[in-house]
Amino acid sequence: MAVSSCPCLKLFVASSFECRSDSSSGTDQPSQGRFNSARHGTTPFLSGTGMSSLILKFPPNFVRQLSTKARRNCSNIGVAQIVAASWSNNSASGAPSAAAAAAAAAAAASAIPAADPADVLAGNEYKSFLSSDGSIAVHAGERLGRGIVTDAITTPVVNTSAYFFKKTQELIDFKEKRHASYEYGRYGNPTTQVLEDKISELEGAESTLILASGMCASTVLLLALVPAGGHLVTTTDCYRKTRIFMETFLPKMGITVTVIDPADVKALESALEINKVSLFFTESPTNPYMRCVDIELVSELCHRKGALVCIDGTFATPLNQKALALGADLILHSATKFIGGHNDVLGGCISGSTKLISEIRNLHHVLGGTLNPNAAYLIIRGMKTLHLRVQQQNSTALRMAKILEEHPKVCIL
Ligand SMILES: Cc1ncc(COP(=O)(O)O)c(C=O)c1O
């Protein structure tokens, strides 16, 4: 039975797409644990769950070359392939060449710290493997964390508008919150959720909401968090359409706006003094002049007066700036830019506490600016190279800045 309405629940289901059970582990079960984590409202990474079912064939001495953890680790599929290829090229000897095996073992050892059985037992195996932003951008949310279990390395695109319940009781259990499930495409999708979990990991956020565009993200956020008749502070340097929404549409709900210079802390303090400010919304760095806000300082000032802080960090990416760690309540990105990275997809995301994101999510479910699962897949795909692109962009920008600084025809005003 497919169901198409329920305004209240956002529970996400475990596997309904199991490809192959793993008789050796006996744990390749629907990932119910996914729904129980305090951090995300989900448990994104399932230690040991069905992991060995994800590893394909190993040559005979591969097992001896790598630690248990390394063998199980998805990144070692590549290592396994190198060894397997060398093994099959060398089939006369029936074993991988010593050099290839040693190289594979070294690669595995440098890629992944040695297995700590306590980690495995404590369920930290996958998390400890996500030790850098690069690893997080590539792996977080996927394979071991996603609700769908298949043998595919890539996250499947689930093109569906609604979801099955196997029997009426299952639906009743879902409605009464005893059974976790997706329900309807506007309320959640397994592909999209992988992307949300990935961005949460990068931002260090409890929860992330992904929407159809960056503008969709900022407009829904503003509508959800600033009450009718409320007051908002923003900055002079700001993406034009965001300003247009604030100055043209929000006044229809009696919402007023103070616009300050991004560096003018005094103006912020006075706006906070004079008005009952609900939210300070600013880009950092700003579009187009790349001005940065002291996130720590403005968060402290706003919090003292009970105002929330949202940073549009599109130009920084989640790699160059961790706005939540600096004290902001919410971080927003136009995923259309660096996160997607290939000019082939639009998207927007907001990360923060489960409480705030749920408030925004509730309105999003009504307004319906849902990201298509195909677009979610493209963003996930784009994020595989996010850390490499950002590194390159950073070094190119630095080189350009140095060249311009030294250029005789360029002066600092
Ligand atoms: C800083 C910033 N925020 C938000 C947006 C809006 O994002 P989107 O184009 O994905 O709607 C843009 C677009 O250029 C932007 O530069």
Short mmCIF file of N, CA and C in Angstrom, two decimals, residues 56-179:
data_model
loop_
_atom_site.label_atom_id
_atom_site.label_comp_id
_atom_site.label_asym_id
_atom_site.label_seq_id
_atom_site.Cartn_x
_atom_site.Cartn_y
_atom_site.Cartn_z
N LEU A 56 33.75 -7.72 -2.27
CA LEU A 56 33.52 -8.75 -3.29
C LEU A 56 34.53 -9.89 -3.09
N LYS A 57 35.27 -10.23 -4.10
CA LYS A 57 36.16 -11.40 -3.97
C LYS A 57 37.59 -10.96 -3.65
N PHE A 58 38.22 -11.66 -2.74
CA PHE A 58 39.62 -11.38 -2.42
C PHE A 58 40.50 -12.53 -2.91
N PRO A 59 41.67 -12.20 -3.38
CA PRO A 59 42.60 -13.27 -3.72
C PRO A 59 43.06 -13.97 -2.44
N PRO A 60 43.61 -15.18 -2.57
CA PRO A 60 43.84 -16.02 -1.40
C PRO A 60 44.62 -15.38 -0.27
N ASN A 61 45.73 -14.67 -0.57
CA ASN A 61 46.51 -14.18 0.56
C ASN A 61 46.17 -12.74 0.93
N PHE A 62 45.13 -12.21 0.33
CA PHE A 62 44.72 -10.84 0.63
C PHE A 62 44.35 -10.72 2.10
N VAL A 63 43.69 -11.73 2.58
CA VAL A 63 43.21 -11.72 3.96
C VAL A 63 44.38 -11.57 4.92
N ARG A 64 45.47 -12.21 4.61
CA ARG A 64 46.62 -12.13 5.50
C ARG A 64 47.30 -10.77 5.44
N GLN A 65 47.15 -10.09 4.29
CA GLN A 65 47.88 -8.83 4.11
C GLN A 65 47.25 -7.68 4.88
N LEU A 66 45.97 -7.73 5.07
CA LEU A 66 45.29 -6.57 5.63
C LEU A 66 44.63 -6.88 6.97
N SER A 67 44.49 -5.85 7.77
CA SER A 67 43.81 -6.01 9.04
C SER A 67 42.33 -6.27 8.80
N THR A 68 41.67 -6.77 9.83
CA THR A 68 40.23 -7.02 9.73
C THR A 68 39.50 -5.75 9.32
N LYS A 69 39.91 -4.67 9.97
CA LYS A 69 39.24 -3.40 9.68
C LYS A 69 39.47 -2.99 8.22
N ALA A 70 40.72 -3.14 7.79
CA ALA A 70 41.05 -2.74 6.42
C ALA A 70 40.27 -3.58 5.41
N ARG A 71 40.16 -4.88 5.69
CA ARG A 71 39.44 -5.74 4.74
C ARG A 71 37.99 -5.33 4.63
N ARG A 72 37.47 -4.90 5.75
CA ARG A 72 36.06 -4.54 5.75
C ARG A 72 35.79 -3.16 5.17
N ASN A 73 36.85 -2.39 5.12
CA ASN A 73 36.63 -0.99 4.79
C ASN A 73 36.33 -0.80 3.31
N CYS A 74 35.32 0.01 3.05
CA CYS A 74 34.92 0.15 1.66
C CYS A 74 36.00 0.76 0.79
N SER A 75 36.86 1.61 1.39
CA SER A 75 37.86 2.24 0.54
C SER A 75 38.84 1.22 0.03
N ASN A 76 38.87 0.06 0.66
CA ASN A 76 39.82 -0.96 0.22
C ASN A 76 39.33 -1.76 -0.96
N ILE A 77 38.11 -1.49 -1.38
CA ILE A 77 37.66 -2.10 -2.63
C ILE A 77 38.71 -1.81 -3.70
N GLY A 78 39.19 -0.55 -3.73
CA GLY A 78 40.19 -0.17 -4.72
C GLY A 78 41.46 -0.97 -4.54
N VAL A 79 41.89 -1.10 -3.29
CA VAL A 79 43.10 -1.87 -3.01
C VAL A 79 42.88 -3.32 -3.41
N ALA A 80 41.69 -3.84 -3.08
CA ALA A 80 41.37 -5.21 -3.43
C ALA A 80 41.44 -5.41 -4.93
N GLN A 81 40.98 -4.37 -5.64
CA GLN A 81 40.99 -4.50 -7.09
C GLN A 81 42.42 -4.54 -7.63
N ILE A 82 43.31 -3.71 -7.04
CA ILE A 82 44.70 -3.72 -7.50
C ILE A 82 45.29 -5.11 -7.30
N VAL A 83 45.09 -5.63 -6.09
CA VAL A 83 45.66 -6.95 -5.79
C VAL A 83 45.01 -8.01 -6.65
N ALA A 84 43.69 -7.93 -6.77
CA ALA A 84 42.98 -8.94 -7.55
C ALA A 84 43.44 -8.92 -9.00
N ALA A 85 43.65 -7.68 -9.53
CA ALA A 85 44.09 -7.58 -10.91
C ALA A 85 45.47 -8.19 -11.06
N SER A 86 46.34 -7.87 -10.13
CA SER A 86 47.69 -8.40 -10.22
C SER A 86 47.66 -9.91 -10.04
N TRP A 87 46.75 -10.37 -9.21
CA TRP A 87 46.62 -11.81 -8.98
C TRP A 87 46.15 -12.50 -10.25
N SER A 88 45.11 -11.90 -10.91
CA SER A 88 44.60 -12.58 -12.09
C SER A 88 45.61 -12.48 -13.24
N ASN A 89 46.41 -11.39 -13.26
CA ASN A 89 47.44 -11.30 -14.30
C ASN A 89 48.55 -12.33 -14.08
N ASN A 90 48.62 -12.78 -12.85
CA ASN A 90 49.69 -13.68 -12.46
C ASN A 90 49.15 -15.07 -12.15
N SER A 91 48.06 -15.43 -12.81
CA SER A 91 47.33 -16.61 -12.36
C SER A 91 48.16 -17.88 -12.41
N ALA A 92 49.27 -17.88 -13.19
CA ALA A 92 50.10 -19.08 -13.22
C ALA A 92 50.62 -19.40 -11.82
N SER A 93 51.00 -18.36 -11.11
CA SER A 93 51.53 -18.63 -9.77
C SER A 93 50.42 -18.85 -8.76
N GLY A 94 49.23 -18.42 -9.13
CA GLY A 94 48.09 -18.62 -8.23
C GLY A 94 48.09 -17.70 -7.04
N ALA A 95 48.94 -16.68 -7.05
CA ALA A 95 48.97 -15.77 -5.91
C ALA A 95 49.36 -14.39 -6.39
N PRO A 96 48.98 -13.36 -5.66
CA PRO A 96 49.36 -12.02 -6.07
C PRO A 96 50.87 -11.86 -5.99
N SER A 97 51.42 -10.98 -6.84
CA SER A 97 52.85 -10.75 -6.74
C SER A 97 53.15 -10.14 -5.38
N ALA A 98 54.30 -10.47 -4.88
CA ALA A 98 54.66 -9.97 -3.54
C ALA A 98 54.65 -8.46 -3.52
N ALA A 99 55.13 -7.84 -4.64
CA ALA A 99 55.20 -6.38 -4.67
C ALA A 99 53.80 -5.77 -4.61
N ALA A 100 52.87 -6.35 -5.40
CA ALA A 100 51.51 -5.79 -5.42
C ALA A 100 50.85 -5.96 -4.06
N ALA A 101 51.07 -7.13 -3.48
CA ALA A 101 50.44 -7.38 -2.17
C ALA A 101 51.01 -6.44 -1.13
N ALA A 102 52.34 -6.25 -1.20
CA ALA A 102 52.97 -5.35 -0.22
C ALA A 102 52.48 -3.92 -0.43
N ALA A 103 52.35 -3.52 -1.72
CA ALA A 103 51.87 -2.17 -2.02
C ALA A 103 50.45 -2.00 -1.50
N ALA A 104 49.65 -3.02 -1.69
CA ALA A 104 48.25 -2.94 -1.24
C ALA A 104 48.18 -2.84 0.27
N ALA A 105 49.03 -3.66 0.91
CA ALA A 105 49.02 -3.63 2.38
C ALA A 105 49.47 -2.27 2.88
N ALA A 106 50.50 -1.71 2.21
CA ALA A 106 50.99 -0.40 2.64
C ALA A 106 49.92 0.67 2.41
N ALA A 107 49.25 0.58 1.24
CA ALA A 107 48.20 1.56 0.95
C ALA A 107 47.10 1.47 1.99
N ALA A 108 46.73 0.24 2.31
CA ALA A 108 45.66 0.07 3.29
C ALA A 108 46.09 0.58 4.65
N ALA A 109 47.33 0.29 4.99
CA ALA A 109 47.80 0.72 6.31
C ALA A 109 47.86 2.24 6.40
N SER A 110 48.26 2.90 5.29
CA SER A 110 48.33 4.36 5.37
C SER A 110 46.94 4.98 5.28
N ALA A 111 46.03 4.30 4.60
CA ALA A 111 44.68 4.87 4.45
C ALA A 111 43.87 4.73 5.72
N ILE A 112 44.09 3.67 6.44
CA ILE A 112 43.22 3.38 7.58
C ILE A 112 44.07 2.99 8.78
N PRO A 113 43.80 3.58 9.91
CA PRO A 113 44.55 3.17 11.09
C PRO A 113 44.25 1.71 11.44
N ALA A 114 45.19 1.09 12.15
CA ALA A 114 45.01 -0.33 12.48
C ALA A 114 43.73 -0.55 13.26
N ALA A 115 43.13 -1.70 13.05
CA ALA A 115 41.85 -2.00 13.69
C ALA A 115 41.99 -2.08 15.19
N ASP A 116 41.11 -1.41 15.86
CA ASP A 116 41.06 -1.53 17.30
C ASP A 116 39.78 -2.29 17.62
N PRO A 117 39.92 -3.53 18.12
CA PRO A 117 38.72 -4.33 18.34
C PRO A 117 37.71 -3.61 19.22
N ALA A 118 38.21 -2.79 20.14
CA ALA A 118 37.28 -2.06 21.01
C ALA A 118 36.43 -1.11 20.20
N ASP A 119 37.07 -0.49 19.18
CA ASP A 119 36.33 0.42 18.30
C ASP A 119 35.21 -0.32 17.60
N VAL A 120 35.56 -1.49 17.10
CA VAL A 120 34.57 -2.27 16.35
C VAL A 120 33.41 -2.60 17.26
N LEU A 121 33.75 -3.05 18.46
CA LEU A 121 32.69 -3.44 19.38
C LEU A 121 31.86 -2.23 19.80
N ALA A 122 32.54 -1.10 19.93
CA ALA A 122 31.82 0.10 20.38
C ALA A 122 31.03 0.75 19.25
N GLY A 123 31.17 0.20 18.07
CA GLY A 123 30.42 0.78 16.96
C GLY A 123 31.09 2.02 16.38
N ASN A 124 32.40 2.16 16.64
CA ASN A 124 33.08 3.37 16.17
C ASN A 124 33.89 3.13 14.91
N GLU A 125 33.79 1.93 14.38
CA GLU A 125 34.68 1.57 13.28
C GLU A 125 34.57 2.52 12.11
N TYR A 126 33.36 2.77 11.67
CA TYR A 126 33.19 3.60 10.49
C TYR A 126 33.50 5.05 10.80
N LYS A 127 33.11 5.47 11.99
CA LYS A 127 33.33 6.87 12.35
C LYS A 127 34.81 7.19 12.41
N SER A 128 35.62 6.28 12.99
CA SER A 128 37.04 6.58 13.12
C SER A 128 37.69 6.63 11.74
N PHE A 129 37.10 5.97 10.81
CA PHE A 129 37.62 5.97 9.45
C PHE A 129 37.35 7.32 8.78
N LEU A 130 36.30 8.01 9.23
CA LEU A 130 35.99 9.33 8.66
C LEU A 130 36.79 10.39 9.42
N SER A 131 38.11 10.35 9.21
CA SER A 131 38.95 11.19 10.06
C SER A 131 39.33 12.52 9.40
N SER A 132 38.97 12.73 8.16
CA SER A 132 39.30 14.02 7.53
C SER A 132 38.10 14.48 6.72
N ASP A 133 38.09 15.79 6.42
CA ASP A 133 36.99 16.32 5.60
C ASP A 133 36.92 15.61 4.25
N GLY A 134 38.09 15.28 3.70
CA GLY A 134 38.11 14.58 2.41
C GLY A 134 37.39 13.25 2.50
N SER A 135 37.72 12.47 3.53
CA SER A 135 37.05 11.16 3.71
C SER A 135 35.57 11.36 3.95
N ILE A 136 35.22 12.37 4.73
CA ILE A 136 33.81 12.61 5.02
C ILE A 136 33.06 12.97 3.74
N ALA A 137 33.64 13.88 2.95
CA ALA A 137 32.96 14.30 1.71
C ALA A 137 32.75 13.11 0.79
N VAL A 138 33.71 12.19 0.77
CA VAL A 138 33.58 11.04 -0.12
C VAL A 138 32.62 9.99 0.46
N HIS A 139 32.78 9.66 1.74
CA HIS A 139 32.12 8.46 2.25
C HIS A 139 30.93 8.68 3.18
N ALA A 140 30.88 9.80 3.88
CA ALA A 140 29.87 9.92 4.95
C ALA A 140 28.46 9.75 4.39
N GLY A 141 27.64 9.08 5.16
CA GLY A 141 26.25 8.86 4.78
C GLY A 141 26.05 7.69 3.85
N GLU A 142 27.13 7.25 3.20
CA GLU A 142 26.97 6.27 2.14
C GLU A 142 27.32 4.86 2.58
N ARG A 143 26.87 3.90 1.81
CA ARG A 143 27.18 2.48 1.98
C ARG A 143 26.80 1.96 3.35
N LEU A 144 27.55 2.33 4.38
CA LEU A 144 27.29 1.75 5.68
C LEU A 144 26.22 2.52 6.42
N GLY A 145 26.02 3.76 6.04
CA GLY A 145 25.06 4.57 6.76
C GLY A 145 23.71 4.64 6.09
N ARG A 146 23.66 4.36 4.81
CA ARG A 146 22.41 4.62 4.11
C ARG A 146 21.36 3.57 4.44
N GLY A 147 20.12 3.96 4.27
CA GLY A 147 19.02 3.08 4.60
C GLY A 147 18.83 1.94 3.63
N ILE A 148 19.39 2.07 2.44
CA ILE A 148 19.19 1.03 1.44
C ILE A 148 20.44 0.16 1.39
N VAL A 149 20.26 -1.13 1.48
CA VAL A 149 21.41 -2.03 1.41
C VAL A 149 21.45 -2.64 0.01
N THR A 150 22.46 -2.33 -0.74
CA THR A 150 22.68 -3.02 -2.01
C THR A 150 24.18 -3.29 -2.10
N ASP A 151 24.57 -4.00 -3.12
CA ASP A 151 26.00 -4.24 -3.32
C ASP A 151 26.68 -3.07 -4.03
N ALA A 152 25.89 -2.10 -4.45
CA ALA A 152 26.46 -0.99 -5.23
C ALA A 152 27.37 -0.13 -4.37
N ILE A 153 28.49 0.29 -4.95
CA ILE A 153 29.37 1.23 -4.25
C ILE A 153 28.70 2.60 -4.18
N THR A 154 28.05 2.97 -5.30
CA THR A 154 27.40 4.28 -5.32
C THR A 154 26.04 4.21 -4.63
N THR A 155 25.60 5.37 -4.19
CA THR A 155 24.28 5.46 -3.56
C THR A 155 23.20 5.38 -4.65
N PRO A 156 22.24 4.46 -4.51
CA PRO A 156 21.21 4.35 -5.55
C PRO A 156 20.30 5.58 -5.60
N VAL A 157 19.84 5.90 -6.79
CA VAL A 157 18.85 6.98 -6.95
C VAL A 157 17.48 6.34 -6.80
N VAL A 158 16.74 6.78 -5.80
CA VAL A 158 15.42 6.19 -5.56
C VAL A 158 14.38 7.15 -6.12
N ASN A 159 13.97 6.88 -7.34
CA ASN A 159 12.96 7.72 -7.98
C ASN A 159 11.59 7.22 -7.60
N THR A 160 11.04 7.79 -6.59
CA THR A 160 9.69 7.38 -6.17
C THR A 160 9.00 8.58 -5.52
N SER A 161 7.69 8.61 -5.67
CA SER A 161 6.94 9.68 -5.00
C SER A 161 6.34 9.19 -3.69
N ALA A 162 6.15 7.87 -3.58
CA ALA A 162 5.55 7.33 -2.35
C ALA A 162 6.22 5.99 -2.03
N TYR A 163 5.91 5.43 -0.87
CA TYR A 163 6.60 4.22 -0.39
C TYR A 163 5.57 3.18 0.04
N PHE A 164 5.96 1.93 -0.09
CA PHE A 164 5.07 0.83 0.28
C PHE A 164 5.07 0.57 1.78
N PHE A 165 3.91 0.19 2.25
CA PHE A 165 3.81 -0.44 3.56
C PHE A 165 3.33 -1.86 3.27
N LYS A 166 3.97 -2.84 3.89
CA LYS A 166 3.68 -4.22 3.51
C LYS A 166 2.28 -4.64 3.93
N LYS A 167 1.83 -4.14 5.02
CA LYS A 167 0.47 -4.48 5.47
C LYS A 167 -0.07 -3.31 6.31
N THR A 168 -1.38 -3.39 6.54
CA THR A 168 -2.03 -2.28 7.24
C THR A 168 -1.41 -2.05 8.61
N GLN A 169 -1.06 -3.16 9.29
CA GLN A 169 -0.50 -3.02 10.63
C GLN A 169 0.79 -2.20 10.59
N GLU A 170 1.57 -2.41 9.52
CA GLU A 170 2.82 -1.67 9.40
C GLU A 170 2.55 -0.16 9.29
N LEU A 171 1.52 0.16 8.53
CA LEU A 171 1.14 1.56 8.39
C LEU A 171 0.67 2.14 9.73
N ILE A 172 -0.14 1.33 10.43
CA ILE A 172 -0.62 1.79 11.75
C ILE A 172 0.58 2.01 12.68
N ASP A 173 1.51 1.04 12.66
CA ASP A 173 2.71 1.16 13.50
C ASP A 173 3.52 2.39 13.13
N PHE A 174 3.58 2.67 11.85
CA PHE A 174 4.30 3.86 11.39
C PHE A 174 3.62 5.12 11.92
N LYS A 175 2.33 5.18 11.76
CA LYS A 175 1.59 6.37 12.22
C LYS A 175 1.72 6.54 13.73
N GLU A 176 1.80 5.41 14.43
CA GLU A 176 1.89 5.49 15.89
C GLU A 176 3.34 5.45 16.37
N LYS A 177 4.26 5.65 15.42
CA LYS A 177 5.70 5.81 15.71
C LYS A 177 6.37 4.58 16.29
N ARG A 178 5.83 3.39 15.99
CA ARG A 178 6.54 2.17 16.40
C ARG A 178 7.36 1.61 15.26
N HIS A 179 7.13 2.11 14.06
CA HIS A 179 7.83 1.58 12.89
C HIS A 179 8.39 2.75 12.09
#
